[in-house]
């Protein structure tokens, strides 16, 4: 599933982030093309910005994406968008991978890593990269805690889960969830990490678009 329903206000564009231009193509085209081309993916559900379902389908058609089975409008939050998308995934799917359209450079080997981990008995698998900076908790301008960096990672997408596990996780309270894994963890699911990739940078502002374009 491709989560592409974010507004992308920090990009300062008149269109949603998924339609920001990356080398003359809408941002979502890049990850869509890579998902379509992966032998690991059978079916793609696009979660589009509300009102942008038709243009999203057009992008898929222009790319010749035969795996797109549905395109639905997203919700107010990422988790609500994922819930809307999962509802469209066919019952026969044993595994669901959720990827952010905001991370256009999706290396095939990362997709392979998260999906392979599910064969090793995990409920879910997410790409993770070590942190370079020291992370602190700050309240009212004062540092109240310095977290042990050796235990911390930054997680990316695609995140893959056994389908029943993800369906169960998104049926519950979604408040505050910034990724799918946190919802699965909250329900006692066992989620592992696999090596992530620096190319999976998330596009947030205009400078990120330039960075990502240089990685293509
Ligand atoms: O907003 P953020 O950068 O965290 O979004 C991460 C991903 O989640 C993006 O690909 C965005 O399109 C998607 N998203 C969504 N629905 C929302 C908010 C974000 O599908 N309501």
PDB file of C-alpha atoms and ligand atoms in Angstrom:
ATOM      1  CA  UNK A   1       0.000   0.000   0.000  1.00  0.00           C
ATOM      2  CA  UNK A   2       1.198   3.461  -0.846  1.00  0.00           C
ATOM      3  CA  UNK A   3       0.303   6.155   1.725  1.00  0.00           C
ATOM      4  CA  UNK A   4       0.167   9.334  -0.319  1.00  0.00           C
ATOM      5  CA  UNK A   5      -2.590  11.348   1.352  1.00  0.00           C
ATOM      6  CA  UNK A   6      -0.475  13.868   3.259  1.00  0.00           C
ATOM      7  CA  UNK A   7      -1.041  17.562   2.673  1.00  0.00           C
ATOM      8  CA  UNK A   8       2.628  18.437   2.627  1.00  0.00           C
ATOM      9  CA  UNK A   9       2.130  21.962   3.905  1.00  0.00           C
ATOM     10  CA  UNK A  10       5.834  22.421   4.624  1.00  0.00           C
ATOM     11  CA  UNK A  11       6.564  22.112   0.911  1.00  0.00           C
ATOM     12  CA  UNK A  12       4.734  25.387   0.397  1.00  0.00           C
ATOM     13  CA  UNK A  13       3.134  24.144  -2.819  1.00  0.00           C
ATOM     14  CA  UNK A  14      -0.443  24.598  -4.079  1.00  0.00           C
ATOM     15  CA  UNK A  15      -0.809  20.836  -4.406  1.00  0.00           C
ATOM     16  CA  UNK A  16      -0.468  17.862  -2.027  1.00  0.00           C
ATOM     17  CA  UNK A  17       3.040  16.515  -1.447  1.00  0.00           C
ATOM     18  CA  UNK A  18       2.399  13.385  -3.524  1.00  0.00           C
ATOM     19  CA  UNK A  19       1.972  15.691  -6.525  1.00  0.00           C
ATOM     20  CA  UNK A  20       5.015  17.865  -5.930  1.00  0.00           C
ATOM     21  CA  UNK A  21       7.317  17.642  -8.946  1.00  0.00           C
ATOM     22  CA  UNK A  22      10.302  15.320  -8.781  1.00  0.00           C
ATOM     23  CA  UNK A  23      12.191  15.511 -12.071  1.00  0.00           C
ATOM     24  CA  UNK A  24       9.009  16.585 -13.899  1.00  0.00           C
ATOM     25  CA  UNK A  25       6.932  13.741 -12.476  1.00  0.00           C
ATOM     26  CA  UNK A  26       4.545  13.751  -9.488  1.00  0.00           C
ATOM     27  CA  UNK A  27       6.383  12.511  -6.393  1.00  0.00           C
ATOM     28  CA  UNK A  28       4.184   9.415  -6.010  1.00  0.00           C
ATOM     29  CA  UNK A  29       5.163   8.189  -9.502  1.00  0.00           C
ATOM     30  CA  UNK A  30       8.629   7.223  -8.309  1.00  0.00           C
ATOM     31  CA  UNK A  31       7.593   4.855  -5.504  1.00  0.00           C
ATOM     32  CA  UNK A  32       4.600   3.602  -7.474  1.00  0.00           C
ATOM     33  CA  UNK A  33       6.853   2.574 -10.351  1.00  0.00           C
ATOM     34  CA  UNK A  34       9.240   0.826  -7.973  1.00  0.00           C
ATOM     35  CA  UNK A  35       6.420  -1.085  -6.221  1.00  0.00           C
ATOM     36  CA  UNK A  36       4.978  -2.086  -9.597  1.00  0.00           C
ATOM     37  CA  UNK A  37       8.365  -3.360 -10.722  1.00  0.00           C
ATOM     38  CA  UNK A  38       8.984  -5.456  -7.596  1.00  0.00           C
ATOM     39  CA  UNK A  39       8.500  -9.211  -7.823  1.00  0.00           C
ATOM     40  CA  UNK A  40       7.572  -9.090  -4.134  1.00  0.00           C
ATOM     41  CA  UNK A  41       4.412  -7.061  -4.698  1.00  0.00           C
ATOM     42  CA  UNK A  42       1.180  -8.544  -6.107  1.00  0.00           C
ATOM     43  CA  UNK A  43      -1.307  -5.760  -5.486  1.00  0.00           C
ATOM     44  CA  UNK A  44      -1.020  -2.017  -4.851  1.00  0.00           C
ATOM     45  CA  UNK A  45      -3.579   0.137  -3.032  1.00  0.00           C
ATOM     46  CA  UNK A  46      -3.022   3.882  -3.362  1.00  0.00           C
ATOM     47  CA  UNK A  47      -4.250   6.113  -0.552  1.00  0.00           C
ATOM     48  CA  UNK A  48      -4.656   9.474  -2.255  1.00  0.00           C
ATOM     49  CA  UNK A  49      -5.172  12.980  -0.910  1.00  0.00           C
ATOM     50  CA  UNK A  50      -8.950  13.539  -0.699  1.00  0.00           C
ATOM     51  CA  UNK A  51     -10.110  14.883  -4.070  1.00  0.00           C
ATOM     52  CA  UNK A  52      -6.961  13.601  -5.823  1.00  0.00           C
ATOM     53  CA  UNK A  53      -8.082  10.030  -6.420  1.00  0.00           C
ATOM     54  CA  UNK A  54      -8.612  10.561 -10.170  1.00  0.00           C
ATOM     55  CA  UNK A  55      -5.225  12.227 -10.782  1.00  0.00           C
ATOM     56  CA  UNK A  56      -3.594   9.422  -8.773  1.00  0.00           C
ATOM     57  CA  UNK A  57      -5.228   6.784 -10.954  1.00  0.00           C
ATOM     58  CA  UNK A  58      -4.077   8.705 -14.031  1.00  0.00           C
ATOM     59  CA  UNK A  59      -0.482   8.666 -12.783  1.00  0.00           C
ATOM     60  CA  UNK A  60      -0.748   4.897 -12.293  1.00  0.00           C
ATOM     61  CA  UNK A  61      -2.252   4.437 -15.757  1.00  0.00           C
ATOM     62  CA  UNK A  62       0.422   6.549 -17.413  1.00  0.00           C
ATOM     63  CA  UNK A  63       3.068   4.397 -15.751  1.00  0.00           C
ATOM     64  CA  UNK A  64       1.272   1.265 -16.934  1.00  0.00           C
ATOM     65  CA  UNK A  65       0.796   0.008 -13.369  1.00  0.00           C
ATOM     66  CA  UNK A  66      -1.223  -3.184 -13.703  1.00  0.00           C
ATOM     67  CA  UNK A  67      -0.989  -4.030  -9.983  1.00  0.00           C
ATOM     68  CA  UNK A  68      -3.051  -1.093  -8.702  1.00  0.00           C
ATOM     69  CA  UNK A  69      -6.278  -2.657  -7.422  1.00  0.00           C
ATOM     70  CA  UNK A  70      -7.783   0.352  -5.642  1.00  0.00           C
ATOM     71  CA  UNK A  71      -7.311   4.033  -4.965  1.00  0.00           C
ATOM     72  CA  UNK A  72      -9.056   5.552  -1.953  1.00  0.00           C
ATOM     73  CA  UNK A  73      -9.088   8.930  -0.245  1.00  0.00           C
ATOM     74  CA  UNK A  74      -6.970   9.179   2.890  1.00  0.00           C
ATOM     75  CA  UNK A  75      -7.954  10.504   6.288  1.00  0.00           C
ATOM     76  CA  UNK A  76      -6.898  13.308   8.600  1.00  0.00           C
ATOM     77  CA  UNK A  77      -3.867  11.422   9.893  1.00  0.00           C
ATOM     78  CA  UNK A  78      -1.468   8.913   8.396  1.00  0.00           C
ATOM     79  CA  UNK A  79      -2.927   6.130  10.552  1.00  0.00           C
ATOM     80  CA  UNK A  80      -6.450   6.941   9.370  1.00  0.00           C
ATOM     81  CA  UNK A  81      -5.189   6.868   5.796  1.00  0.00           C
ATOM     82  CA  UNK A  82      -3.624   3.456   6.379  1.00  0.00           C
ATOM     83  CA  UNK A  83      -6.911   2.246   7.855  1.00  0.00           C
ATOM     84  CA  UNK A  84      -8.734   3.382   4.704  1.00  0.00           C
ATOM     85  CA  UNK A  85      -6.172   1.669   2.491  1.00  0.00           C
ATOM     86  CA  UNK A  86      -6.089  -1.607   4.404  1.00  0.00           C
ATOM     87  CA  UNK A  87      -9.867  -1.857   4.018  1.00  0.00           C
ATOM     88  CA  UNK A  88      -9.252  -2.105   0.248  1.00  0.00           C
ATOM     89  CA  UNK A  89      -6.603  -4.830   0.426  1.00  0.00           C
ATOM     90  CA  UNK A  90      -7.946  -8.181  -0.789  1.00  0.00           C
ATOM     91  CA  UNK A  91      -8.756 -10.839   1.807  1.00  0.00           C
ATOM     92  CA  UNK A  92      -6.306 -13.230   0.152  1.00  0.00           C
ATOM     93  CA  UNK A  93      -3.289 -11.027   1.035  1.00  0.00           C
ATOM     94  CA  UNK A  94      -1.182 -12.755   3.705  1.00  0.00           C
ATOM     95  CA  UNK A  95       1.157  -9.804   4.144  1.00  0.00           C
ATOM     96  CA  UNK A  96       0.697  -6.036   3.832  1.00  0.00           C
ATOM     97  CA  UNK A  97       3.578  -3.622   3.250  1.00  0.00           C
ATOM     98  CA  UNK A  98       2.910   0.067   3.842  1.00  0.00           C
ATOM     99  CA  UNK A  99       5.144   2.605   2.145  1.00  0.00           C
ATOM    100  CA  UNK A 100       5.187   6.421   2.320  1.00  0.00           C
ATOM    101  CA  UNK A 101       4.951   8.160  -1.045  1.00  0.00           C
ATOM    102  CA  UNK A 102       7.025  10.846   0.681  1.00  0.00           C
ATOM    103  CA  UNK A 103       9.996   8.413   0.484  1.00  0.00           C
ATOM    104  CA  UNK A 104      10.247   8.116  -3.296  1.00  0.00           C
ATOM    105  CA  UNK A 105      13.610   6.356  -3.527  1.00  0.00           C
ATOM    106  CA  UNK A 106      12.568   2.840  -2.518  1.00  0.00           C
ATOM    107  CA  UNK A 107      15.432   0.382  -2.961  1.00  0.00           C
ATOM    108  CA  UNK A 108      14.129  -3.070  -3.902  1.00  0.00           C
ATOM    109  CA  UNK A 109      16.452  -4.720  -1.398  1.00  0.00           C
ATOM    110  CA  UNK A 110      14.784  -2.949   1.542  1.00  0.00           C
ATOM    111  CA  UNK A 111      11.391  -4.238   0.442  1.00  0.00           C
ATOM    112  CA  UNK A 112      12.927  -7.694   0.206  1.00  0.00           C
ATOM    113  CA  UNK A 113      14.444  -7.385   3.703  1.00  0.00           C
ATOM    114  CA  UNK A 114      11.205  -6.446   5.485  1.00  0.00           C
ATOM    115  CA  UNK A 115       9.222  -9.139   3.692  1.00  0.00           C
ATOM    116  CA  UNK A 116      11.832 -11.828   4.264  1.00  0.00           C
ATOM    117  CA  UNK A 117      11.811 -11.092   8.001  1.00  0.00           C
ATOM    118  CA  UNK A 118       8.141 -12.099   8.123  1.00  0.00           C
ATOM    119  CA  UNK A 119       9.167 -15.615   7.071  1.00  0.00           C
ATOM    120  CA  UNK A 120      11.290 -15.793  10.208  1.00  0.00           C
ATOM    121  CA  UNK A 121       8.334 -15.632  12.576  1.00  0.00           C
ATOM    122  CA  UNK A 122       7.949 -11.890  13.153  1.00  0.00           C
ATOM    123  CA  UNK A 123       4.580 -10.105  13.110  1.00  0.00           C
ATOM    124  CA  UNK A 124       6.151  -7.107  11.452  1.00  0.00           C
ATOM    125  CA  UNK A 125       9.444  -5.726  10.168  1.00  0.00           C
ATOM    126  CA  UNK A 126      10.599  -2.150   9.644  1.00  0.00           C
ATOM    127  CA  UNK A 127      13.735  -0.617   8.104  1.00  0.00           C
ATOM    128  CA  UNK A 128      15.863   1.175  10.690  1.00  0.00           C
ATOM    129  CA  UNK A 129      18.970   3.335  10.588  1.00  0.00           C
ATOM    130  CA  UNK A 130      21.258   4.250  13.489  1.00  0.00           C
ATOM    131  CA  UNK A 131      21.127   7.784  14.842  1.00  0.00           C
ATOM    132  CA  UNK A 132      24.066  10.113  14.346  1.00  0.00           C
ATOM    133  CA  UNK A 133      22.855  12.720  16.835  1.00  0.00           C
ATOM    134  CA  UNK A 134      22.291  12.451  20.565  1.00  0.00           C
ATOM    135  CA  UNK A 135      18.573  12.589  21.345  1.00  0.00           C
ATOM    136  CA  UNK A 136      17.215  14.499  24.329  1.00  0.00           C
ATOM    137  CA  UNK A 137      13.775  14.974  25.811  1.00  0.00           C
ATOM    138  CA  UNK A 138      13.031  18.662  26.318  1.00  0.00           C
ATOM    139  CA  UNK A 139      10.196  20.207  28.338  1.00  0.00           C
ATOM    140  CA  UNK A 140       9.579  23.966  28.513  1.00  0.00           C
ATOM    141  CA  UNK A 141      13.009  24.654  27.095  1.00  0.00           C
ATOM    142  CA  UNK A 142      14.867  22.469  29.587  1.00  0.00           C
ATOM    143  CA  UNK A 143      16.477  19.111  28.882  1.00  0.00           C
ATOM    144  CA  UNK A 144      14.895  16.557  31.188  1.00  0.00           C
ATOM    145  CA  UNK A 145      16.468  13.400  29.769  1.00  0.00           C
ATOM    146  CA  UNK A 146      19.276  12.226  27.491  1.00  0.00           C
ATOM    147  CA  UNK A 147      18.293   8.987  25.819  1.00  0.00           C
ATOM    148  CA  UNK A 148      20.760   6.099  25.382  1.00  0.00           C
ATOM    149  CA  UNK A 149      21.692   6.466  21.718  1.00  0.00           C
ATOM    150  CA  UNK A 150      22.966   2.896  21.350  1.00  0.00           C
ATOM    151  CA  UNK A 151      19.385   1.675  21.885  1.00  0.00           C
ATOM    152  CA  UNK A 152      17.788   4.148  19.472  1.00  0.00           C
ATOM    153  CA  UNK A 153      17.130   3.923  15.736  1.00  0.00           C
ATOM    154  CA  UNK A 154      15.186   5.985  13.221  1.00  0.00           C
ATOM    155  CA  UNK A 155      12.633   3.923  11.355  1.00  0.00           C
ATOM    156  CA  UNK A 156      11.570   4.282   7.740  1.00  0.00           C
ATOM    157  CA  UNK A 157       9.114   2.628   5.410  1.00  0.00           C
ATOM    158  CA  UNK A 158       8.252   0.210   3.808  1.00  0.00           C
ATOM    159  CA  UNK A 159       6.921  -1.450   6.961  1.00  0.00           C
ATOM    160  CA  UNK A 160       5.601  -4.978   6.465  1.00  0.00           C
ATOM    161  CA  UNK A 161       3.176  -6.955   8.620  1.00  0.00           C
ATOM    162  CA  UNK A 162       1.213 -10.174   8.631  1.00  0.00           C
ATOM    163  CA  UNK A 163      -2.116  -8.973   7.267  1.00  0.00           C
ATOM    164  CA  UNK A 164      -4.267 -10.084  10.253  1.00  0.00           C
ATOM    165  CA  UNK A 165      -1.851  -8.359  12.649  1.00  0.00           C
ATOM    166  CA  UNK A 166      -2.045  -5.016  10.804  1.00  0.00           C
ATOM    167  CA  UNK A 167      -5.820  -5.279  10.373  1.00  0.00           C
ATOM    168  CA  UNK A 168      -6.190  -5.857  14.110  1.00  0.00           C
ATOM    169  CA  UNK A 169      -3.813  -3.000  15.015  1.00  0.00           C
ATOM    170  CA  UNK A 170      -5.597  -0.372  12.942  1.00  0.00           C
ATOM    171  CA  UNK A 171      -8.992  -1.399  14.277  1.00  0.00           C
ATOM    172  CA  UNK A 172      -8.055   0.108  17.627  1.00  0.00           C
ATOM    173  CA  UNK A 173      -7.187   3.588  18.890  1.00  0.00           C
ATOM    174  CA  UNK A 174      -5.026   5.416  16.343  1.00  0.00           C
ATOM    175  CA  UNK A 175      -4.292   8.538  18.406  1.00  0.00           C
ATOM    176  CA  UNK A 176      -0.714   9.734  18.216  1.00  0.00           C
ATOM    177  CA  UNK A 177       0.532   6.970  15.888  1.00  0.00           C
ATOM    178  CA  UNK A 178       3.153   8.222  13.425  1.00  0.00           C
ATOM    179  CA  UNK A 179       3.882   4.795  11.992  1.00  0.00           C
ATOM    180  CA  UNK A 180       2.152   1.431  11.635  1.00  0.00           C
ATOM    181  CA  UNK A 181       4.640  -0.468  13.772  1.00  0.00           C
ATOM    182  CA  UNK A 182       3.740   1.535  16.885  1.00  0.00           C
ATOM    183  CA  UNK A 183       0.119   0.384  16.585  1.00  0.00           C
ATOM    184  CA  UNK A 184       1.219  -3.244  16.246  1.00  0.00           C
ATOM    185  CA  UNK A 185       3.667  -2.895  19.172  1.00  0.00           C
ATOM    186  CA  UNK A 186       0.905  -1.400  21.337  1.00  0.00           C
ATOM    187  CA  UNK A 187      -1.111  -4.585  20.819  1.00  0.00           C
ATOM    188  CA  UNK A 188       1.778  -6.811  21.806  1.00  0.00           C
ATOM    189  CA  UNK A 189       2.897  -7.606  18.258  1.00  0.00           C
ATOM    190  CA  UNK A 190       6.533  -8.612  17.732  1.00  0.00           C
ATOM    191  CA  UNK A 191       8.156  -6.232  15.275  1.00  0.00           C
ATOM    192  CA  UNK A 192      11.790  -6.504  14.238  1.00  0.00           C
ATOM    193  CA  UNK A 193      14.128  -4.101  12.481  1.00  0.00           C
ATOM    194  CA  UNK A 194      16.098  -4.732   9.299  1.00  0.00           C
ATOM    195  CA  UNK A 195      18.788  -2.445   7.892  1.00  0.00           C
ATOM    196  CA  UNK A 196      17.244   0.676   6.371  1.00  0.00           C
ATOM    197  CA  UNK A 197      18.761   2.835   3.665  1.00  0.00           C
ATOM    198  CA  UNK A 198      19.818   6.501   3.655  1.00  0.00           C
ATOM    199  CA  UNK A 199      18.184   6.885   0.228  1.00  0.00           C
ATOM    200  CA  UNK A 200      14.812   6.398   1.932  1.00  0.00           C
ATOM    201  CA  UNK A 201      14.910  10.011   3.078  1.00  0.00           C
ATOM    202  CA  UNK A 202      11.447  11.504   3.628  1.00  0.00           C
ATOM    203  CA  UNK A 203      10.570  14.563   1.581  1.00  0.00           C
ATOM    204  CA  UNK A 204       9.369  17.277   3.922  1.00  0.00           C
ATOM    205  CA  UNK A 205      10.533  20.541   2.375  1.00  0.00           C
ATOM    206  CA  UNK A 206      11.804  21.845  -0.963  1.00  0.00           C
ATOM    207  CA  UNK A 207      15.444  21.097  -0.106  1.00  0.00           C
ATOM    208  CA  UNK A 208      14.527  17.426   0.437  1.00  0.00           C
ATOM    209  CA  UNK A 209      13.088  17.320  -3.089  1.00  0.00           C
ATOM    210  CA  UNK A 210      16.442  18.442  -4.478  1.00  0.00           C
ATOM    211  CA  UNK A 211      18.272  15.901  -2.334  1.00  0.00           C
ATOM    212  CA  UNK A 212      15.996  13.091  -3.467  1.00  0.00           C
ATOM    213  CA  UNK A 213      16.323  14.154  -7.132  1.00  0.00           C
ATOM    214  CA  UNK A 214      20.102  13.791  -6.767  1.00  0.00           C
ATOM    215  CA  UNK A 215      19.598  10.189  -5.546  1.00  0.00           C
ATOM    216  CA  UNK A 216      17.593   9.056  -8.571  1.00  0.00           C
TER     217      UNK A 216
HETATM  218  O1  LIG B   1       3.187  13.817   7.108  1.00  0.00           O
HETATM  219  P1  LIG B   1       4.271  12.795   6.978  1.00  0.00           P
HETATM  220  O2  LIG B   1       5.451  13.303   6.221  1.00  0.00           O
HETATM  221  O3  LIG B   1       4.633  12.109   8.244  1.00  0.00           O
HETATM  222  O4  LIG B   1       3.636  11.686   6.046  1.00  0.00           O
HETATM  223  C1  LIG B   1       4.237  10.431   5.841  1.00  0.00           C
HETATM  224  C2  LIG B   1       3.460   9.710   4.760  1.00  0.00           C
HETATM  225  O5  LIG B   1       2.126   9.494   5.176  1.00  0.00           O
HETATM  226  C3  LIG B   1       3.395  10.506   3.454  1.00  0.00           C
HETATM  227  O6  LIG B   1       3.679   9.656   2.368  1.00  0.00           O
HETATM  228  C4  LIG B   1       1.987  11.039   3.436  1.00  0.00           C
HETATM  229  O7  LIG B   1       1.451  11.169   2.137  1.00  0.00           O
HETATM  230  C5  LIG B   1       1.225   9.986   4.222  1.00  0.00           C
HETATM  231  N1  LIG B   1       0.054  10.555   4.899  1.00  0.00           N
HETATM  232  C6  LIG B   1      -1.211  10.077   4.578  1.00  0.00           C
HETATM  233  N2  LIG B   1      -2.321  10.631   5.173  1.00  0.00           N
HETATM  234  C7  LIG B   1      -2.219  11.642   6.050  1.00  0.00           C
HETATM  235  C8  LIG B   1      -0.925  12.134   6.400  1.00  0.00           C
HETATM  236  C9  LIG B   1       0.189  11.571   5.809  1.00  0.00           C
HETATM  237  O8  LIG B   1      -1.323   9.156   3.747  1.00  0.00           O
HETATM  238  N3  LIG B   1      -3.318  12.170   6.575  1.00  0.00           N
END
